[in-house]
PDB file of C-alpha atoms in Angstrom:
ATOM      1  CA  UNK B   1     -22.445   0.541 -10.406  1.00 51.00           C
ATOM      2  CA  UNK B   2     -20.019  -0.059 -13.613  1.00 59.00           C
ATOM      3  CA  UNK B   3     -16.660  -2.072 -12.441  1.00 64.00           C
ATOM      4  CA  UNK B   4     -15.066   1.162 -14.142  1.00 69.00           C
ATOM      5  CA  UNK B   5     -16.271   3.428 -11.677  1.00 82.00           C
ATOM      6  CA  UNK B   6     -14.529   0.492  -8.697  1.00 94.00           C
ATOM      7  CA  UNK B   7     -10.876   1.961  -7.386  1.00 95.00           C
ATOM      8  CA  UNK B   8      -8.595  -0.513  -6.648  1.00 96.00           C
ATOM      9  CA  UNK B   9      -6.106  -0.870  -3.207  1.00 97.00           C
ATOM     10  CA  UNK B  10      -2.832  -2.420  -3.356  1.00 98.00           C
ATOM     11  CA  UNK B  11      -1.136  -3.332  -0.023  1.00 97.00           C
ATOM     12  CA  UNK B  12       1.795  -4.773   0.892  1.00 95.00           C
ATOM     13  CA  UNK B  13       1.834  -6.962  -2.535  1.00 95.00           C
ATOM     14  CA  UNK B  14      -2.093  -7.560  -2.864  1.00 97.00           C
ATOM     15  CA  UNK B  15      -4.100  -5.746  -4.950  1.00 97.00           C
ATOM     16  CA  UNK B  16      -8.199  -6.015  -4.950  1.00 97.00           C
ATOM     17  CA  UNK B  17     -10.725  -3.476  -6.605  1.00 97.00           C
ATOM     18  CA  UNK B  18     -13.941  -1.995  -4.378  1.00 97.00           C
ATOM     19  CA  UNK B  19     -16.879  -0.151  -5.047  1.00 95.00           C
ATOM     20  CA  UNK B  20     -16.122   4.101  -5.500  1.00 93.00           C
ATOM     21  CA  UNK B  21     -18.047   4.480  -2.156  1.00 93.00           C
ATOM     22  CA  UNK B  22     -15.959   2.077  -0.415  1.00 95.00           C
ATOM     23  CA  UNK B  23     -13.330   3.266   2.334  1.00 94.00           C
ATOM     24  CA  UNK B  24     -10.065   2.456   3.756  1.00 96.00           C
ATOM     25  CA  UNK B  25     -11.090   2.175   7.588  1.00 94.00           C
ATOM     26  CA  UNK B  26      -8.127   0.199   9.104  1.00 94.00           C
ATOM     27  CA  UNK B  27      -4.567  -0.392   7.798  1.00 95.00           C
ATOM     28  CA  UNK B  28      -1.919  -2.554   9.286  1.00 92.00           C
ATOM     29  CA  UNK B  29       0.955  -4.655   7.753  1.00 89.00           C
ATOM     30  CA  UNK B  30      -0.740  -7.208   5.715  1.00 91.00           C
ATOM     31  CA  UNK B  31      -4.481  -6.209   7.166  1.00 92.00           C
ATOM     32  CA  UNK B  32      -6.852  -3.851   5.747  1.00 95.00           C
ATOM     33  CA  UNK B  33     -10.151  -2.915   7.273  1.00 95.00           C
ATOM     34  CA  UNK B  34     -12.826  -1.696   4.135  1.00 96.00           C
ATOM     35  CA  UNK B  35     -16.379   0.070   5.216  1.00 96.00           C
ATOM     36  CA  UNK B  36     -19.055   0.744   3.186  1.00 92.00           C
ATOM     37  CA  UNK B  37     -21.984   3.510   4.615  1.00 90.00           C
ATOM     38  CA  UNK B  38     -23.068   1.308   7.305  1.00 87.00           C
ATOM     39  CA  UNK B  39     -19.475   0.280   8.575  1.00 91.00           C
ATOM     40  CA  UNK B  40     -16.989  -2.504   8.186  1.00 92.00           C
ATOM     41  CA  UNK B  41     -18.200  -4.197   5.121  1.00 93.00           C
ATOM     42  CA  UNK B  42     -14.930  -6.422   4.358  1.00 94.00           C
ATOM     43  CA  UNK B  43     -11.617  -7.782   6.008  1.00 92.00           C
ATOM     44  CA  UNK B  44      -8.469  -9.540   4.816  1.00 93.00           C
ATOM     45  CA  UNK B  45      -5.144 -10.574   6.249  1.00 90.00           C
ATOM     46  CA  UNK B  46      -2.698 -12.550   4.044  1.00 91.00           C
ATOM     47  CA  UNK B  47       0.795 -13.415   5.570  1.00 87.00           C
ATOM     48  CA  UNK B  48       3.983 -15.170   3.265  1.00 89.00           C
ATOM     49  CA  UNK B  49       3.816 -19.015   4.275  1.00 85.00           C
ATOM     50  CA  UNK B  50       7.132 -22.134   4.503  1.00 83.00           C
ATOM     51  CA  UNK B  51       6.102 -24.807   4.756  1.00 79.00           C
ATOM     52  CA  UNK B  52       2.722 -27.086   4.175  1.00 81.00           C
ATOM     53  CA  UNK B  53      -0.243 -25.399   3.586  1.00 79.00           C
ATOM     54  CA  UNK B  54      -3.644 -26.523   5.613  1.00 79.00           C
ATOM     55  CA  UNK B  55      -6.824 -24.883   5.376  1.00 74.00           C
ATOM     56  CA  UNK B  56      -8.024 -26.725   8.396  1.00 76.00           C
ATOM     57  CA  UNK B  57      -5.146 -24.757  10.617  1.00 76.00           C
ATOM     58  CA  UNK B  58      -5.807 -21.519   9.645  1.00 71.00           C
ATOM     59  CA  UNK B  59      -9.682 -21.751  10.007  1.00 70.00           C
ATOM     60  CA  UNK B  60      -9.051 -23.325  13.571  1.00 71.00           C
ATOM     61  CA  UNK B  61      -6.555 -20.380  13.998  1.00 69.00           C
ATOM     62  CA  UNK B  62      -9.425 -17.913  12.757  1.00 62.00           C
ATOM     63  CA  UNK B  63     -11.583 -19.466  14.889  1.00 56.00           C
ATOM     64  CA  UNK B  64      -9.488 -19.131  18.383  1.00 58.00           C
ATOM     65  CA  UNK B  65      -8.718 -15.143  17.605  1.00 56.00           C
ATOM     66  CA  UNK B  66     -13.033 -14.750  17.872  1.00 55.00           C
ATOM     67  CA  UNK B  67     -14.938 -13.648  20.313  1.00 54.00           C
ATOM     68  CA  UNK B  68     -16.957 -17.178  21.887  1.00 55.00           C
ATOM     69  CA  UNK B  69     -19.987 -16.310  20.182  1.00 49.00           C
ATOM     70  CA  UNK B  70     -18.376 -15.996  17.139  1.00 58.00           C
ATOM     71  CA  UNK B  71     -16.373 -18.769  17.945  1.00 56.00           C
ATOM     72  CA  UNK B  72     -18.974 -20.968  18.399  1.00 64.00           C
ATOM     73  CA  UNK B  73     -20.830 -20.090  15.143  1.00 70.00           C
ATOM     74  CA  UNK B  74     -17.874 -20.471  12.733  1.00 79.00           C
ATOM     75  CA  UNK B  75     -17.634 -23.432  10.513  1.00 84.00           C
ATOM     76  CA  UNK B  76     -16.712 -24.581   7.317  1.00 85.00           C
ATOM     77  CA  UNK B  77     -18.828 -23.955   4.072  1.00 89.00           C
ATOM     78  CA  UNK B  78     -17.982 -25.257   0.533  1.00 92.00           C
ATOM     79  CA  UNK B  79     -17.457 -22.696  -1.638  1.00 92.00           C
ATOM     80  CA  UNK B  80     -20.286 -21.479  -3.928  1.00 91.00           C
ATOM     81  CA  UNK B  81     -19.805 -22.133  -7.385  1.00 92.00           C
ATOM     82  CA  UNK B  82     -19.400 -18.124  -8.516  1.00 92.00           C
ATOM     83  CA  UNK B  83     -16.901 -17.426  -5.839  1.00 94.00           C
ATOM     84  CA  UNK B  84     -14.468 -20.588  -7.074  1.00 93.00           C
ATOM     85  CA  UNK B  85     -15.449 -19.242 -10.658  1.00 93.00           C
ATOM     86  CA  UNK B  86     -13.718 -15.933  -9.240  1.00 94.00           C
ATOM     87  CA  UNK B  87     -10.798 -17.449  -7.297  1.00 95.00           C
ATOM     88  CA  UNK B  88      -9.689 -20.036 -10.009  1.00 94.00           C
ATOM     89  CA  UNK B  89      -6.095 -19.230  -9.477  1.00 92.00           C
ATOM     90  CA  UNK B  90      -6.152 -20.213  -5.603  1.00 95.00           C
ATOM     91  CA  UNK B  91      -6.673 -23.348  -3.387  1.00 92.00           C
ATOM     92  CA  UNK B  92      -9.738 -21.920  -2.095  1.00 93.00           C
ATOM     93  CA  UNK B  93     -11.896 -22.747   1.046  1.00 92.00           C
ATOM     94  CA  UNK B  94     -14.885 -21.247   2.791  1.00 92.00           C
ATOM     95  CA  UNK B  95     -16.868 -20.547   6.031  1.00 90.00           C
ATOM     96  CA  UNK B  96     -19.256 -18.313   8.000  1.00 87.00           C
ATOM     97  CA  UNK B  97     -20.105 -17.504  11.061  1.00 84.00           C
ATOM     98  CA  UNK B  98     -22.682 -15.032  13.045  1.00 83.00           C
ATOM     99  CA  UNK B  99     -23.281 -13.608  15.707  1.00 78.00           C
ATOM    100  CA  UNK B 100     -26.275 -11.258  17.493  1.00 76.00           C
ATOM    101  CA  UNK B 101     -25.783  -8.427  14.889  1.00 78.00           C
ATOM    102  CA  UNK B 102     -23.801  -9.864  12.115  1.00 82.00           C
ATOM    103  CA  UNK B 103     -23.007 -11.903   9.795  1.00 84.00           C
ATOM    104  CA  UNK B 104     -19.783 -13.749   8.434  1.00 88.00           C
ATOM    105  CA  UNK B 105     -19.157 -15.266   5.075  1.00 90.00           C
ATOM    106  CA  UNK B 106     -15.147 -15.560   3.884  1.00 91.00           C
ATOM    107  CA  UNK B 107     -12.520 -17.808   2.085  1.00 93.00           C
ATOM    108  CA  UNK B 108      -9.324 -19.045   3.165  1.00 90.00           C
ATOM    109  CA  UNK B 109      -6.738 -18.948  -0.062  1.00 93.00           C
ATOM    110  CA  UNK B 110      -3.432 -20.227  -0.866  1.00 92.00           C
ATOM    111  CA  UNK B 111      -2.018 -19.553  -3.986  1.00 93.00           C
ATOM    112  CA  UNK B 112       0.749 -22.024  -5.286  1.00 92.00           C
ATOM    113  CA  UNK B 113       3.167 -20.205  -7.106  1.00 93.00           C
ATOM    114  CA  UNK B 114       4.120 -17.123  -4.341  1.00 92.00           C
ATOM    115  CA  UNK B 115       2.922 -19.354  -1.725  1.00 91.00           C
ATOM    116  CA  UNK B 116       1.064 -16.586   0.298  1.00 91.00           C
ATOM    117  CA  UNK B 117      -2.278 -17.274   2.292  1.00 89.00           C
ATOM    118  CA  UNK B 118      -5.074 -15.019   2.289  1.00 91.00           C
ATOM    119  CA  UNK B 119      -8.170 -15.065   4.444  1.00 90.00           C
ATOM    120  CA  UNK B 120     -11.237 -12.600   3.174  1.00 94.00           C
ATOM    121  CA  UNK B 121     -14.133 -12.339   4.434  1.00 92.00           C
ATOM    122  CA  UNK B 122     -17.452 -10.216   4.221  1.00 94.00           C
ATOM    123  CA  UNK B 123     -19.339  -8.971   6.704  1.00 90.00           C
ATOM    124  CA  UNK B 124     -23.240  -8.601   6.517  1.00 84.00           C
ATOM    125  CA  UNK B 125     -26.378  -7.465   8.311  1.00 76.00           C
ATOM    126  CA  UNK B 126     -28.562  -9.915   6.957  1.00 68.00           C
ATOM    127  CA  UNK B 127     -27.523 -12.629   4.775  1.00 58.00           C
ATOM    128  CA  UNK B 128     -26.812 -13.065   1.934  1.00 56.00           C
ATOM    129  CA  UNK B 129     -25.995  -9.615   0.697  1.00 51.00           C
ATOM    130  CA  UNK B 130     -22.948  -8.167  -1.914  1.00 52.00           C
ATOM    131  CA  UNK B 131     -23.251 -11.503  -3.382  1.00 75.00           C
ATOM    132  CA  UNK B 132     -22.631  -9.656  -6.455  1.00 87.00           C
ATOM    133  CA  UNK B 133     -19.868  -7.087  -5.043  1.00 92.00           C
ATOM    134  CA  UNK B 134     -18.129 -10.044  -2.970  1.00 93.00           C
ATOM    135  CA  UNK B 135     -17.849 -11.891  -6.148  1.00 94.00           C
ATOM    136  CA  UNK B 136     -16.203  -9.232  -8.433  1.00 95.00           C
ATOM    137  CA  UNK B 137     -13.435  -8.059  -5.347  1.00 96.00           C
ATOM    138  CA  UNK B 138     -12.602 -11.716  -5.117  1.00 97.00           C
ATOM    139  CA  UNK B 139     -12.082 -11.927  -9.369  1.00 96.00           C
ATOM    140  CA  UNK B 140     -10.168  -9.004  -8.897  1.00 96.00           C
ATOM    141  CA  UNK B 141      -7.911 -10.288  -6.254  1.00 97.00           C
ATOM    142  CA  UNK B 142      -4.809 -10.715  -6.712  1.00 97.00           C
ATOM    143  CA  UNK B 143      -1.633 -11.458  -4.293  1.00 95.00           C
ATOM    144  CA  UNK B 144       1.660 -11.469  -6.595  1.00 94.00           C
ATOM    145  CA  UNK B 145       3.346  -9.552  -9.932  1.00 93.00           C
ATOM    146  CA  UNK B 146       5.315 -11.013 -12.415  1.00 91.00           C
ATOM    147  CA  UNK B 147       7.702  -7.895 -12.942  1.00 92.00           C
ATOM    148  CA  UNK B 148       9.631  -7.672  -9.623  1.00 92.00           C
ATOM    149  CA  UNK B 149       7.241  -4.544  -8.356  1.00 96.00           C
ATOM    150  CA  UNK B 150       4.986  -4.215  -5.817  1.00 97.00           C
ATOM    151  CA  UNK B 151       1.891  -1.957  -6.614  1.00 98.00           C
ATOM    152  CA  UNK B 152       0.785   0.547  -3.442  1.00 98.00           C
ATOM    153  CA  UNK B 153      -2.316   2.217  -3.835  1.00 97.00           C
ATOM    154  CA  UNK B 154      -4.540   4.199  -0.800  1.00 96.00           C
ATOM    155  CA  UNK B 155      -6.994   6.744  -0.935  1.00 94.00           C
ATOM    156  CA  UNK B 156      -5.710   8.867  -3.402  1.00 95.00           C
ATOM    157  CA  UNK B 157      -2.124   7.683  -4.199  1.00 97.00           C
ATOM    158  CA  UNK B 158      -0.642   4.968  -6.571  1.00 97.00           C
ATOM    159  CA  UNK B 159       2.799   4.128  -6.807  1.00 98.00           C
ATOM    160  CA  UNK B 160       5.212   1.201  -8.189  1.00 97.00           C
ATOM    161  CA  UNK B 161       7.685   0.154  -6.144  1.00 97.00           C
ATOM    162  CA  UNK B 162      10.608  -2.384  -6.478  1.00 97.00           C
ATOM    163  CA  UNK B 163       9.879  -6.137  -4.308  1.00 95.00           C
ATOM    164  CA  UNK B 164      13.327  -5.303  -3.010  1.00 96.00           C
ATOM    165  CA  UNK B 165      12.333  -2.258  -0.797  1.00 97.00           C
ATOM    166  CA  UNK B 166      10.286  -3.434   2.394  1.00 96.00           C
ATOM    167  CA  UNK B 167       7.674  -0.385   4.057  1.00 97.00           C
ATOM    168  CA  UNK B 168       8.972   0.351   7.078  1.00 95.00           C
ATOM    169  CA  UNK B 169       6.913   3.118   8.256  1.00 94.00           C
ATOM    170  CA  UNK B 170       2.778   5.162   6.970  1.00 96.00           C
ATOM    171  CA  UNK B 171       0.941   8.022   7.788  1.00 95.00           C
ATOM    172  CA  UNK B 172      -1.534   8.576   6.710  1.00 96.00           C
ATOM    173  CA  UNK B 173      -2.997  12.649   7.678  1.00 94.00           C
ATOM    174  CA  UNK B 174      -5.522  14.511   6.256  1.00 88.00           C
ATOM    175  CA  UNK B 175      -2.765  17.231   4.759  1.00 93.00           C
ATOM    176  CA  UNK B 176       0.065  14.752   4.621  1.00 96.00           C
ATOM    177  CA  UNK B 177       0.686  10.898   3.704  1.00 97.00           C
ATOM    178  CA  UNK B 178       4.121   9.559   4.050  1.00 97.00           C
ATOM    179  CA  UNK B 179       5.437   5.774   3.183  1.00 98.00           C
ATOM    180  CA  UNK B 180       8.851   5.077   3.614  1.00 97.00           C
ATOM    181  CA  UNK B 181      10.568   2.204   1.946  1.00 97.00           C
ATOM    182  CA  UNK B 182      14.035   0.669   2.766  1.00 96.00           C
ATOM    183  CA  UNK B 183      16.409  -1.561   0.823  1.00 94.00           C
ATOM    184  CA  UNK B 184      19.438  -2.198   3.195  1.00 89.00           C
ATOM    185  CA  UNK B 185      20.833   1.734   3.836  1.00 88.00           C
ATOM    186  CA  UNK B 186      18.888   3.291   0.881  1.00 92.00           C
ATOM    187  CA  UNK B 187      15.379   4.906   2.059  1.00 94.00           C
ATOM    188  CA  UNK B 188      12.750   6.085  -1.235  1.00 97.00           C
ATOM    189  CA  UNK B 189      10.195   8.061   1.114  1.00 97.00           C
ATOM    190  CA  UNK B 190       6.596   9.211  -0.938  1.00 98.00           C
ATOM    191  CA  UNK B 191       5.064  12.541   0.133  1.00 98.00           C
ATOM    192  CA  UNK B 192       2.036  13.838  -0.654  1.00 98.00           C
ATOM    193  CA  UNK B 193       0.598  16.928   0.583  1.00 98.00           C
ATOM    194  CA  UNK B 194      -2.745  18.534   0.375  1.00 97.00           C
ATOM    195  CA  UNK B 195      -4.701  21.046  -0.693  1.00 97.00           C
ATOM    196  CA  UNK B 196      -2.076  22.548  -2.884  1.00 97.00           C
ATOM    197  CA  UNK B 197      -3.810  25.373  -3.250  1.00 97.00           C
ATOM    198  CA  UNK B 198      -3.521  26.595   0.512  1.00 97.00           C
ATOM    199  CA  UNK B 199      -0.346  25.202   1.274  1.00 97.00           C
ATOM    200  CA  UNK B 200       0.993  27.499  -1.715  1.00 97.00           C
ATOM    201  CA  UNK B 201      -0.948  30.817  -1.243  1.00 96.00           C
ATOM    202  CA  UNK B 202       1.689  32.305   0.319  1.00 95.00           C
ATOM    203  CA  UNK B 203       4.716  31.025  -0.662  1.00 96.00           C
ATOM    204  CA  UNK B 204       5.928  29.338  -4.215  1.00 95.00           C
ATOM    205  CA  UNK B 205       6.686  25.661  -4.308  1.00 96.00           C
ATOM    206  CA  UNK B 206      11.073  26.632  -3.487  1.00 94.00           C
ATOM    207  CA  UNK B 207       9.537  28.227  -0.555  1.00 94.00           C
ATOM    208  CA  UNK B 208       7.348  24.819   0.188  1.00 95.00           C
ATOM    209  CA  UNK B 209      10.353  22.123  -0.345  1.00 93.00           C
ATOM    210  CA  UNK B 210      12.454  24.599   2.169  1.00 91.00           C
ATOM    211  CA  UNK B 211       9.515  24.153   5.029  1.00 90.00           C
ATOM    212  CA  UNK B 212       9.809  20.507   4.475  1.00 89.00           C
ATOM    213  CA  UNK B 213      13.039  19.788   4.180  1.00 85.00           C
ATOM    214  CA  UNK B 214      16.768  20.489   5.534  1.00 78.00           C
ATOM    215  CA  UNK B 215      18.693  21.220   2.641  1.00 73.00           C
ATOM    216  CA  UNK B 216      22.703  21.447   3.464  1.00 71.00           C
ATOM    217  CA  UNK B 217      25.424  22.797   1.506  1.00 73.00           C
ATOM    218  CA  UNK B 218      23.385  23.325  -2.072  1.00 80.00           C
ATOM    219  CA  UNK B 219      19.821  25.029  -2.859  1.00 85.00           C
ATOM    220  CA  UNK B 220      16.930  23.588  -4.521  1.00 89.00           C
ATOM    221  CA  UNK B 221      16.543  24.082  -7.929  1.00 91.00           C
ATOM    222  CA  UNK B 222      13.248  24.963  -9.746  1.00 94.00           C
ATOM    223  CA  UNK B 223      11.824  23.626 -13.178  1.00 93.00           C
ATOM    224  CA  UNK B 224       8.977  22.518 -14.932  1.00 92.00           C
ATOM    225  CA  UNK B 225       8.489  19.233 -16.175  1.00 86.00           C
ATOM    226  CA  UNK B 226       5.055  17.262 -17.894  1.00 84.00           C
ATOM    227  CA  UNK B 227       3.520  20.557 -17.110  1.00 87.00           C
ATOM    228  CA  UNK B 228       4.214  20.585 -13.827  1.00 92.00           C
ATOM    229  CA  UNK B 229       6.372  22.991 -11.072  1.00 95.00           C
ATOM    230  CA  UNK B 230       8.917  20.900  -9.517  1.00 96.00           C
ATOM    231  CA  UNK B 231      11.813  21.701  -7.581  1.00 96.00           C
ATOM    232  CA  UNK B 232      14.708  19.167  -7.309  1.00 94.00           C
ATOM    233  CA  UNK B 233      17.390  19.485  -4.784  1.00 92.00           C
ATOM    234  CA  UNK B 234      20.600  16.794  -4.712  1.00 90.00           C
ATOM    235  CA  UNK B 235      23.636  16.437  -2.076  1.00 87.00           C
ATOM    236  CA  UNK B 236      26.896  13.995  -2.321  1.00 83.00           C
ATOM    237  CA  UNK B 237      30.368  14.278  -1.005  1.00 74.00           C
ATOM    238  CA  UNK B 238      32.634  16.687  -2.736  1.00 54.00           C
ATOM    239  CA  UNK B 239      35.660  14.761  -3.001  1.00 42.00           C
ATOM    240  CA  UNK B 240      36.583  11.082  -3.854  1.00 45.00           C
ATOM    241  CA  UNK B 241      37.840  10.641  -0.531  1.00 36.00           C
ATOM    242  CA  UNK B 242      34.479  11.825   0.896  1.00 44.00           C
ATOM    243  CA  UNK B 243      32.554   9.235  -0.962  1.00 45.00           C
ATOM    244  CA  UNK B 244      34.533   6.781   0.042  1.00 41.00           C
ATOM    245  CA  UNK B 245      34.077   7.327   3.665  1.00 43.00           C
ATOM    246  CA  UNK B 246      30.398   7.859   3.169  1.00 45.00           C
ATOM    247  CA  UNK B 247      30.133   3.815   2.814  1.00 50.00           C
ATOM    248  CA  UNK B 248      31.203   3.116   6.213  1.00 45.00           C
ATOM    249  CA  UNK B 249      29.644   5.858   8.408  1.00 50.00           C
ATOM    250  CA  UNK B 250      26.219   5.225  10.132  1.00 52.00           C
ATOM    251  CA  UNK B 251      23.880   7.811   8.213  1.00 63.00           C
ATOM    252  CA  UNK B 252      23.429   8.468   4.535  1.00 64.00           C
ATOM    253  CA  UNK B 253      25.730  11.245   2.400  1.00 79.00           C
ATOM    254  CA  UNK B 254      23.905  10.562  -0.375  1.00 90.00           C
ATOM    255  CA  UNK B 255      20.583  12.971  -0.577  1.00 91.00           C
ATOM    256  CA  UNK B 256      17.946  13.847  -3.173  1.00 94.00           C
ATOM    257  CA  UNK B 257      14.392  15.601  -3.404  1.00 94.00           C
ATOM    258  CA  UNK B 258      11.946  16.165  -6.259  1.00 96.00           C
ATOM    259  CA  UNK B 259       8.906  17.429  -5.489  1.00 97.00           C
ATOM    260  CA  UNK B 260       5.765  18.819  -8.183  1.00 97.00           C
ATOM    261  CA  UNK B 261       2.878  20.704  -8.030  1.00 98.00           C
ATOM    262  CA  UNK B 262      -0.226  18.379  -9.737  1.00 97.00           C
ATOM    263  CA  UNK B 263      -2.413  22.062  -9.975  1.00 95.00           C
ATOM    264  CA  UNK B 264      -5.240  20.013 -11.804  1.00 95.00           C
ATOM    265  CA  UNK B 265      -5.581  17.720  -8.610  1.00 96.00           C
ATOM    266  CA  UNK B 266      -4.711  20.035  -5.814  1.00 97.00           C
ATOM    267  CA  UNK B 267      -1.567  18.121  -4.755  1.00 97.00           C
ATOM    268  CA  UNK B 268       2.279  18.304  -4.251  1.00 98.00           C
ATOM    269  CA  UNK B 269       4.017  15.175  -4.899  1.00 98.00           C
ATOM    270  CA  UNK B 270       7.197  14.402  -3.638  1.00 97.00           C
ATOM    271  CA  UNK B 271      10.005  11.337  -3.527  1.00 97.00           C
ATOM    272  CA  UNK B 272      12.784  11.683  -1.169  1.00 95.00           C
ATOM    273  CA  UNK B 273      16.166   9.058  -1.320  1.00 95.00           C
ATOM    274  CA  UNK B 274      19.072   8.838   1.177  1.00 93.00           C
ATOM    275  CA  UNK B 275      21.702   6.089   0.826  1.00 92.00           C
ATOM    276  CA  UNK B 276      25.631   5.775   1.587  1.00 87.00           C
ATOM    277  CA  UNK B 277      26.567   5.241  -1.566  1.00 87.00           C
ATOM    278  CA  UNK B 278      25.449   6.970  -4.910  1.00 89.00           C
ATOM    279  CA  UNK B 279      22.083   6.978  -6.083  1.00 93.00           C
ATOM    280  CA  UNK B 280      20.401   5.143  -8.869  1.00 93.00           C
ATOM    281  CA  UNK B 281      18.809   7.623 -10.586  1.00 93.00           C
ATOM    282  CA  UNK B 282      16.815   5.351 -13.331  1.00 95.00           C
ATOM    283  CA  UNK B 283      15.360   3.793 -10.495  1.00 96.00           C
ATOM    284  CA  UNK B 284      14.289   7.336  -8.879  1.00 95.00           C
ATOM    285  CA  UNK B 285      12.938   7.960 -12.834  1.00 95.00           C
ATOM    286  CA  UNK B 286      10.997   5.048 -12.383  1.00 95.00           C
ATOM    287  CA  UNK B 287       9.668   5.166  -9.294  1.00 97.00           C
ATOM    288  CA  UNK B 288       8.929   9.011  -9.951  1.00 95.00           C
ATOM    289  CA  UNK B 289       7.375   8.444 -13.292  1.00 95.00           C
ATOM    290  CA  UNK B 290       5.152   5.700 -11.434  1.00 96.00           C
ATOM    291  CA  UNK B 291       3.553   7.993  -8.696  1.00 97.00           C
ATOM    292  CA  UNK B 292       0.704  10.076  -8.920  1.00 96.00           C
ATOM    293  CA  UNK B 293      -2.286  11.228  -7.369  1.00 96.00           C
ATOM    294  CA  UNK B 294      -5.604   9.333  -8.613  1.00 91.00           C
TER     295      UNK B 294
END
């Protein structure tokens, strides 16, 4: 398989590339779960670190969260010379393990200028196997940006998010995926919402943004922009003295929704921000112009 035809998953500020059949089988803060046909195929868990960095800890760590057999098994292995080819901007070390009906092979990482550790690790029926495929996610890993944005991308969404905004909440549903980010009282939630096509039959996309939202005081506004049907919908206090109070009560007075139809990939779109104080609308143009549907 071409490394063109290899989708890549961003999470939580790392950002790898699999093989098209690949899937997203568990995700947790910092912890993904990826299975090929046959089941889990690949692990990693990567955590911020203070401090001194020892790859001795965290395989001793590794080693007390295993089941005994496993436990037993796991030891250190130097890392072979096309993997450290692939990881040359980390402090990298390895081990494996096994146990009745699989078997381990992973690297511990630290990188030294965000100072995050990663631990990946492949999981095989027979050794060695995806000595190839192991090699090319590892070249493609990557744990930091230069530009002050964090990239998200699962199953069929992509978007570019400020570092400043922490997740606070996913779902992930077959007709609806949701992440909300927060940066103090401002929330940027992502929608998307699938199949288009049957969530519109019987109603036009005014119609949809009404079912999925409470809109108070004004209406929601229709348009057309790239192409696309989008309906944008905006709330703030009326008067200066309302805006003023809006920074000291508990909730947001602050509201806006844009939400478009991608026809072409069967999906509506839609970015949702609440704060107490104005909006910043170039960053709702960025983070708009930065999510789509892949």
């Amino acid at each position: 398989m071409s490394l063109n035809q290899w989708k890549e998953i961003a999470w939580y500020g790392v950002r790898f590339k699999i093989p098209a059949d690949w899937q997203l089988g568990q995700i947790g803060t910092r912890y993904l779960l990826i299975e090929d046909q046959s089941g889990p195929a690949m692990e990693i868990k990567w955590t911020p670190l203070k401090g001194k960095f020892s790859h001795q800890v965290h395989l001793k760590r590794l080693a007390s969260l295993q089941e005994k057999q496993v436990r037993k098994s796991l030891k250190p292995e130097p890392v072979s010379a096309e993997w450290e080819t692939a990881l040359t901007h980390f402090e990298a070390s390895g081990f494996s393990w096994e146990s009745d009906s699989t078997h381990g092979r992973g690297v511990i990482l630290f990188c030294p200028t965000c100072h995050h550790a990663s631990l990946i690790q492949f999981f095989h029926k027979d050794p060695p196997k995806h000595n190839l495929v192991a090699s090319n996610i590892l070249n493609s890993f990557r744990d930091h940006r230069s530009d002050d944005q964090i990239l998200w991308s699962a199953y069929d969404i992509r978007a570019l998010v400020p570092e400043t905004f922490e997740l606070k909440h996913h779902r992930f549903e077959a007709g609806r995926y949701e992440l909300d980010f927060a940066n103090r009282s401002q929330h940027i939630i992502l929608y998307r919402w699938a199949p288009a096509s049957v969530l519109l039959s019987k109603q036009d996309l005014v119609q949809f943004a009404r079912s999925v939202a409470v809109f108070r005081k004004t209406e929601p506004v229709a348009g057309k922009m790239n192409g696309c049907d989008t309906v944008e919908w905006s709330v703030s206090p009326a008067s200066d003295w309302g805006r003023w109070v809006s920074r000291f009560i508990g909730k947001a007075s602050y509201y806006w929704l844009g939400i478009w139809h991608l026809e072409a990939k069967n999906r509506i779109l839609g970015v949702r921000a609440e704060d107490k104080k104005p909006l910043d609308t170039e960053l709702l143009d960025g983070i708009c112009n930065h999510y789509e549907s892949i």
